[in-house]
Amino acid sequence: TTLLRVVGKGDEAVVRIVSLVPSLTDTVCALGLQELVVGITGFCVKPPDIHRTATKIGGTKDPDLAAIAALKPTHILTNDEENKPEHIVACEKIAKTFRCFPRSVKEGLELLGGIGEFCGVGAVGQKFQAEAEQLYRGLKERGGEAPQTVVYFVWKDPYMVASADTYISEMLGLVQLENVVSEGSTRYPEISPADVAKLEADLLLFSSEPFPFRRRDIESFAKAWPGGRRMPQTAKIDGQMMSWYGITQLEALREMKLYLEGRDQKLIRPLKR
């Protein structure tokens, strides 16, 4: 229990965690600290029962800073991409604040150990990190055929895709999928079905988030496909596994191993039109 206490102004105080990042909420709960999480965003949906014990304090972009301060947290979890700079600065004035922005898969793995250390359960975080790094090395060292080329959709109306300069693309590479959307001025460019057709990808991947693509959405896309060009195969891919850091990244690496071994997995599900 001594690891789960921090020194306050005078006596020791039990750790009270506020998380402004859904993936970090899930991670600290997996580290065994769910009962210490007192504040979450409205987007924190994992674990599924977290909303029963933690207070919602707004969204990732519009947190209620007064509500956060009222919870008297000892630790606040933030991300430089998901949260606004001014909100992170305000949080740093309220309590110890964990800031992260993994720009690579390897940095995401290191986050597991880092957040464990920050919250006082470093040994648990290091255990998860060690397993993730072992899986990562195995995937990187795995040989195989030439990669399939893919386009990865993240949004509809307008259609938006992940470019090659993203964490998602690096994750795709671990399962021998090559993103053919080149780097540009934006990491998630808008794109039309006609533009996608010109890329001549082998596979179109439709993510489960941030836009939750359904079969009807994919059928709608197919209807807009330009005539005279072959429509590639389509598949649904788990968006959380491909973009969430922390414990979800470990789950993703486990599923990637199963995918490459041709075993049942939850990462990619082919769709028949």
GROMACS .gro file of C-alpha atoms in nm:
model
  273
    1THR     CA    1   0.000   0.000   0.000
    2THR     CA    2   0.293   0.236   0.049
    3LEU     CA    3   0.336   0.248  -0.328
    4LEU     CA    4  -0.018   0.380  -0.360
    5ARG     CA    5   0.034   0.681  -0.137
    6VAL     CA    6   0.192   1.016  -0.203
    7VAL     CA    7   0.321   1.280   0.030
    8GLY     CA    8   0.089   1.580   0.040
    9LYS     CA    9   0.119   1.900   0.238
   10GLY     CA   10   0.179   1.735   0.570
   11ASP     CA   11   0.041   1.385   0.601
   12GLU     CA   12   0.037   1.114   0.340
   13ALA     CA   13  -0.263   1.103   0.110
   14VAL     CA   14  -0.416   0.813  -0.081
   15VAL     CA   15  -0.359   0.838  -0.456
   16ARG     CA   16  -0.652   0.991  -0.645
   17ILE     CA   17  -0.622   0.971  -1.024
   18VAL     CA   18  -0.797   1.184  -1.285
   19SER     CA   19  -0.754   1.073  -1.646
   20LEU     CA   20  -0.817   1.295  -1.947
   21VAL     CA   21  -0.722   1.020  -2.194
   22PRO     CA   22  -0.939   0.711  -2.263
   23SER     CA   23  -0.645   0.482  -2.340
   24LEU     CA   24  -0.466   0.586  -2.021
   25THR     CA   25  -0.779   0.530  -1.814
   26ASP     CA   26  -0.792   0.173  -1.942
   27THR     CA   27  -0.420   0.132  -1.877
   28VAL     CA   28  -0.416   0.242  -1.513
   29CYS     CA   29  -0.715   0.018  -1.445
   30ALA     CA   30  -0.527  -0.275  -1.600
   31LEU     CA   31  -0.238  -0.190  -1.367
   32GLY     CA   32  -0.475  -0.261  -1.078
   33LEU     CA   33  -0.560   0.097  -0.985
   34GLN     CA   34  -0.925   0.123  -1.088
   35GLU     CA   35  -1.046   0.195  -0.735
   36LEU     CA   36  -0.813   0.497  -0.726
   37VAL     CA   37  -0.948   0.656  -1.046
   38VAL     CA   38  -1.183   0.936  -0.935
   39GLY     CA   39  -1.226   1.137  -1.256
   40ILE     CA   40  -1.260   1.048  -1.626
   41THR     CA   41  -1.376   1.202  -1.952
   42GLY     CA   42  -1.702   1.116  -2.119
   43PHE     CA   43  -1.501   0.924  -2.378
   44CYS     CA   44  -1.345   0.688  -2.123
   45VAL     CA   45  -1.541   0.370  -2.196
   46LYS     CA   46  -1.289   0.106  -2.090
   47PRO     CA   47  -1.313  -0.076  -1.861
   48PRO     CA   48  -1.691  -0.074  -1.919
   49ASP     CA   49  -1.780  -0.024  -1.551
   50ILE     CA   50  -1.544   0.270  -1.487
   51HIS     CA   51  -1.831   0.524  -1.515
   52ARG     CA   52  -1.995   0.371  -1.207
   53THR     CA   53  -1.714   0.467  -0.973
   54ALA     CA   54  -1.546   0.770  -1.137
   55THR     CA   55  -1.689   1.118  -1.196
   56LYS     CA   56  -1.711   1.249  -1.551
   57ILE     CA   57  -1.531   1.581  -1.584
   58GLY     CA   58  -1.605   1.675  -1.947
   59GLY     CA   59  -1.431   1.570  -2.265
   60THR     CA   60  -1.071   1.540  -2.378
   61LYS     CA   61  -1.087   1.884  -2.544
   62ASP     CA   62  -1.315   2.059  -2.297
   63PRO     CA   63  -1.252   1.929  -1.945
   64ASP     CA   64  -1.412   2.103  -1.648
   65LEU     CA   65  -1.102   2.223  -1.466
   66ALA     CA   66  -1.299   2.333  -1.160
   67ALA     CA   67  -1.452   1.987  -1.134
   68ILE     CA   68  -1.106   1.832  -1.163
   69ALA     CA   69  -0.972   2.049  -0.883
   70ALA     CA   70  -1.276   1.966  -0.665
   71LEU     CA   71  -1.189   1.597  -0.687
   72LYS     CA   72  -0.855   1.676  -0.519
   73PRO     CA   73  -0.647   1.450  -0.742
   74THR     CA   74  -0.289   1.356  -0.662
   75HIS     CA   75  -0.219   1.237  -1.019
   76ILE     CA   76  -0.357   1.358  -1.355
   77LEU     CA   77  -0.305   1.175  -1.685
   78THR     CA   78  -0.282   1.375  -2.010
   79ASN     CA   79  -0.175   1.342  -2.373
   80ASP     CA   80  -0.027   1.625  -2.582
   81GLU     CA   81  -0.233   1.531  -2.890
   82GLU     CA   82  -0.568   1.458  -2.727
   83ASN     CA   83  -0.566   1.743  -2.474
   84LYS     CA   84  -0.517   2.115  -2.533
   85PRO     CA   85  -0.190   2.271  -2.409
   86GLU     CA   86  -0.366   2.525  -2.186
   87HIS     CA   87  -0.562   2.248  -2.013
   88ILE     CA   88  -0.247   2.046  -1.948
   89VAL     CA   89  -0.076   2.352  -1.799
   90ALA     CA   90  -0.379   2.408  -1.575
   91CYS     CA   91  -0.368   2.044  -1.464
   92GLU     CA   92   0.000   2.078  -1.374
   93LYS     CA   93  -0.101   2.349  -1.127
   94ILE     CA   94  -0.357   2.117  -0.966
   95ALA     CA   95  -0.153   1.797  -0.919
   96LYS     CA   96   0.131   1.582  -1.048
   97THR     CA   97   0.061   1.548  -1.419
   98PHE     CA   98   0.166   1.271  -1.655
   99ARG     CA   99   0.220   1.399  -2.011
  100CYS     CA  100   0.276   1.172  -2.307
  101PHE     CA  101   0.272   1.176  -2.686
  102PRO     CA  102   0.411   0.849  -2.825
  103ARG     CA  103   0.505   0.908  -3.188
  104SER     CA  104   0.615   0.551  -3.256
  105VAL     CA  105   0.519   0.201  -3.155
  106LYS     CA  106   0.835   0.169  -2.947
  107GLU     CA  107   0.754   0.488  -2.755
  108GLY     CA  108   0.407   0.347  -2.693
  109LEU     CA  109   0.560   0.038  -2.536
  110GLU     CA  110   0.774   0.251  -2.307
  111LEU     CA  111   0.460   0.429  -2.190
  112LEU     CA  112   0.348   0.113  -2.010
  113GLY     CA  113   0.647   0.123  -1.780
  114GLY     CA  114   0.639   0.500  -1.749
  115ILE     CA  115   0.278   0.530  -1.639
  116GLY     CA  116   0.326   0.244  -1.393
  117GLU     CA  117   0.621   0.426  -1.241
  118PHE     CA  118   0.426   0.753  -1.227
  119CYS     CA  119   0.138   0.590  -1.041
  120GLY     CA  120   0.355   0.395  -0.799
  121VAL     CA  121   0.322   0.047  -0.949
  122GLY     CA  122   0.636   0.040  -1.159
  123ALA     CA  123   0.690  -0.336  -1.131
  124VAL     CA  124   0.347  -0.409  -1.280
  125GLY     CA  125   0.403  -0.160  -1.562
  126GLN     CA  126   0.746  -0.307  -1.637
  127LYS     CA  127   0.596  -0.656  -1.656
  128PHE     CA  128   0.345  -0.546  -1.917
  129GLN     CA  129   0.613  -0.352  -2.104
  130ALA     CA  130   0.845  -0.656  -2.116
  131GLU     CA  131   0.571  -0.874  -2.268
  132ALA     CA  132   0.485  -0.605  -2.524
  133GLU     CA  133   0.848  -0.557  -2.624
  134GLN     CA  134   0.894  -0.931  -2.671
  135LEU     CA  135   0.590  -0.946  -2.900
  136TYR     CA  136   0.710  -0.636  -3.086
  137ARG     CA  137   1.053  -0.788  -3.152
  138GLY     CA  138   0.894  -1.107  -3.277
  139LEU     CA  139   0.674  -0.920  -3.522
  140LYS     CA  140   0.962  -0.701  -3.644
  141GLU     CA  141   1.187  -1.002  -3.703
  142ARG     CA  142   0.923  -1.209  -3.877
  143GLY     CA  143   0.989  -1.267  -4.245
  144GLY     CA  144   0.727  -1.323  -4.507
  145GLU     CA  145   0.592  -1.234  -4.847
  146ALA     CA  146   0.578  -0.885  -4.991
  147PRO     CA  147   0.335  -0.669  -4.790
  148GLN     CA  148  -0.020  -0.605  -4.899
  149THR     CA  149  -0.088  -0.242  -4.984
  150VAL     CA  150  -0.374  -0.080  -4.791
  151VAL     CA  151  -0.575   0.237  -4.737
  152TYR     CA  152  -0.693   0.289  -4.379
  153PHE     CA  153  -1.017   0.489  -4.333
  154VAL     CA  154  -1.079   0.682  -4.010
  155TRP     CA  155  -1.378   0.903  -4.102
  156LYS     CA  156  -1.680   0.947  -4.327
  157ASP     CA  157  -1.844   1.266  -4.464
  158PRO     CA  158  -1.585   1.352  -4.573
  159TYR     CA  159  -1.383   1.036  -4.610
  160MET     CA  160  -1.054   1.069  -4.426
  161VAL     CA  161  -0.763   0.827  -4.414
  162ALA     CA  162  -0.442   0.780  -4.219
  163SER     CA  163  -0.126   0.883  -4.403
  164ALA     CA  164   0.207   0.702  -4.395
  165ASP     CA  165   0.331   0.947  -4.129
  166THR     CA  166   0.121   0.805  -3.846
  167TYR     CA  167   0.143   0.565  -3.555
  168ILE     CA  168  -0.134   0.367  -3.728
  169SER     CA  169   0.086   0.309  -4.034
  170GLU     CA  170   0.370   0.178  -3.823
  171MET     CA  171   0.129  -0.060  -3.653
  172LEU     CA  172   0.006  -0.177  -3.994
  173GLY     CA  173   0.363  -0.252  -4.093
  174LEU     CA  174   0.394  -0.502  -3.810
  175VAL     CA  175   0.142  -0.726  -3.988
  176GLN     CA  176   0.294  -0.674  -4.334
  177LEU     CA  177   0.042  -0.414  -4.447
  178GLU     CA  178   0.184  -0.112  -4.631
  179ASN     CA  179  -0.006   0.216  -4.623
  180VAL     CA  180  -0.006   0.367  -4.974
  181VAL     CA  181  -0.135   0.710  -4.867
  182SER     CA  182   0.179   0.923  -4.884
  183GLU     CA  183   0.285   1.178  -4.627
  184GLY     CA  184   0.153   1.527  -4.687
  185SER     CA  185   0.056   1.848  -4.516
  186THR     CA  186  -0.186   1.661  -4.291
  187ARG     CA  187  -0.163   1.324  -4.125
  188TYR     CA  188  -0.530   1.245  -4.189
  189PRO     CA  189  -0.615   1.381  -4.534
  190GLU     CA  190  -0.959   1.395  -4.693
  191ILE     CA  191  -0.996   1.165  -4.992
  192SER     CA  192  -1.257   1.069  -5.252
  193PRO     CA  193  -1.340   0.719  -5.380
  194ALA     CA  194  -1.192   0.823  -5.716
  195ASP     CA  195  -0.864   0.920  -5.549
  196VAL     CA  196  -0.857   0.592  -5.358
  197ALA     CA  197  -0.906   0.402  -5.683
  198LYS     CA  198  -0.595   0.566  -5.830
  199LEU     CA  199  -0.385   0.429  -5.541
  200GLU     CA  200  -0.458   0.072  -5.656
  201ALA     CA  201  -0.437  -0.073  -5.305
  202ASP     CA  202  -0.484  -0.444  -5.241
  203LEU     CA  203  -0.709  -0.388  -4.939
  204LEU     CA  204  -0.931  -0.114  -4.796
  205LEU     CA  205  -0.947  -0.109  -4.417
  206PHE     CA  206  -1.243   0.059  -4.245
  207SER     CA  207  -1.180   0.140  -3.880
  208SER     CA  208  -1.420   0.093  -3.589
  209GLU     CA  209  -1.321   0.437  -3.454
  210PRO     CA  210  -1.311   0.734  -3.443
  211PHE     CA  211  -1.588   0.684  -3.702
  212PRO     CA  212  -1.765   0.352  -3.637
  213PHE     CA  213  -1.789   0.219  -3.993
  214ARG     CA  214  -2.078  -0.022  -4.044
  215ARG     CA  215  -2.147  -0.254  -4.335
  216ARG     CA  216  -2.393  -0.001  -4.479
  217ASP     CA  217  -2.120   0.266  -4.480
  218ILE     CA  218  -1.888   0.039  -4.672
  219GLU     CA  219  -2.167  -0.050  -4.917
  220SER     CA  220  -2.225   0.324  -4.967
  221PHE     CA  221  -1.856   0.371  -5.042
  222ALA     CA  222  -1.868   0.088  -5.294
  223LYS     CA  223  -2.156   0.257  -5.479
  224ALA     CA  224  -1.940   0.568  -5.518
  225TRP     CA  225  -1.650   0.367  -5.660
  226PRO     CA  226  -1.561   0.487  -6.012
  227GLY     CA  227  -1.667   0.258  -6.294
  228GLY     CA  228  -1.405   0.073  -6.489
  229ARG     CA  229  -1.173   0.021  -6.191
  230ARG     CA  230  -1.140  -0.291  -5.979
  231MET     CA  231  -1.274  -0.250  -5.628
  232PRO     CA  232  -1.022  -0.392  -5.378
  233GLN     CA  233  -1.119  -0.627  -5.099
  234THR     CA  234  -1.253  -0.459  -4.787
  235ALA     CA  235  -1.212  -0.539  -4.418
  236LYS     CA  236  -1.312  -0.399  -4.080
  237ILE     CA  237  -1.024  -0.322  -3.844
  238ASP     CA  238  -1.032  -0.252  -3.470
  239GLY     CA  239  -0.954   0.119  -3.437
  240GLN     CA  240  -0.875   0.105  -3.067
  241MET     CA  241  -0.609  -0.161  -3.117
  242MET     CA  242  -0.452   0.041  -3.396
  243SER     CA  243  -0.443   0.380  -3.224
  244TRP     CA  244  -0.472   0.348  -2.846
  245TYR     CA  245  -0.151   0.345  -2.643
  246GLY     CA  246  -0.090   0.157  -2.322
  247ILE     CA  247  -0.259  -0.171  -2.236
  248THR     CA  248  -0.460  -0.175  -2.561
  249GLN     CA  249  -0.134  -0.171  -2.754
  250LEU     CA  250  -0.030  -0.489  -2.573
  251GLU     CA  251  -0.364  -0.647  -2.665
  252ALA     CA  252  -0.310  -0.539  -3.027
  253LEU     CA  253   0.033  -0.701  -3.045
  254ARG     CA  254  -0.113  -1.027  -2.915
  255GLU     CA  255  -0.383  -1.017  -3.183
  256MET     CA  256  -0.128  -0.928  -3.453
  257LYS     CA  257   0.068  -1.242  -3.372
  258LEU     CA  258  -0.248  -1.449  -3.412
  259TYR     CA  259  -0.327  -1.271  -3.741
  260LEU     CA  260   0.011  -1.353  -3.892
  261GLU     CA  261  -0.021  -1.712  -3.775
  262GLY     CA  262  -0.356  -1.741  -3.952
  263ARG     CA  263  -0.542  -1.807  -3.627
  264ASP     CA  264  -0.869  -1.664  -3.496
  265GLN     CA  265  -0.818  -1.301  -3.395
  266LYS     CA  266  -1.011  -0.982  -3.324
  267LEU     CA  267  -0.802  -0.730  -3.517
  268ILE     CA  268  -0.912  -0.761  -3.881
  269ARG     CA  269  -1.236  -0.908  -4.010
  270PRO     CA  270  -1.277  -0.947  -4.389
  271LEU     CA  271  -1.606  -0.823  -4.532
  272LYS     CA  272  -1.795  -0.968  -4.825
  273ARG     CA  273  -1.988  -0.731  -5.046
   0.00000   0.00000   0.00000
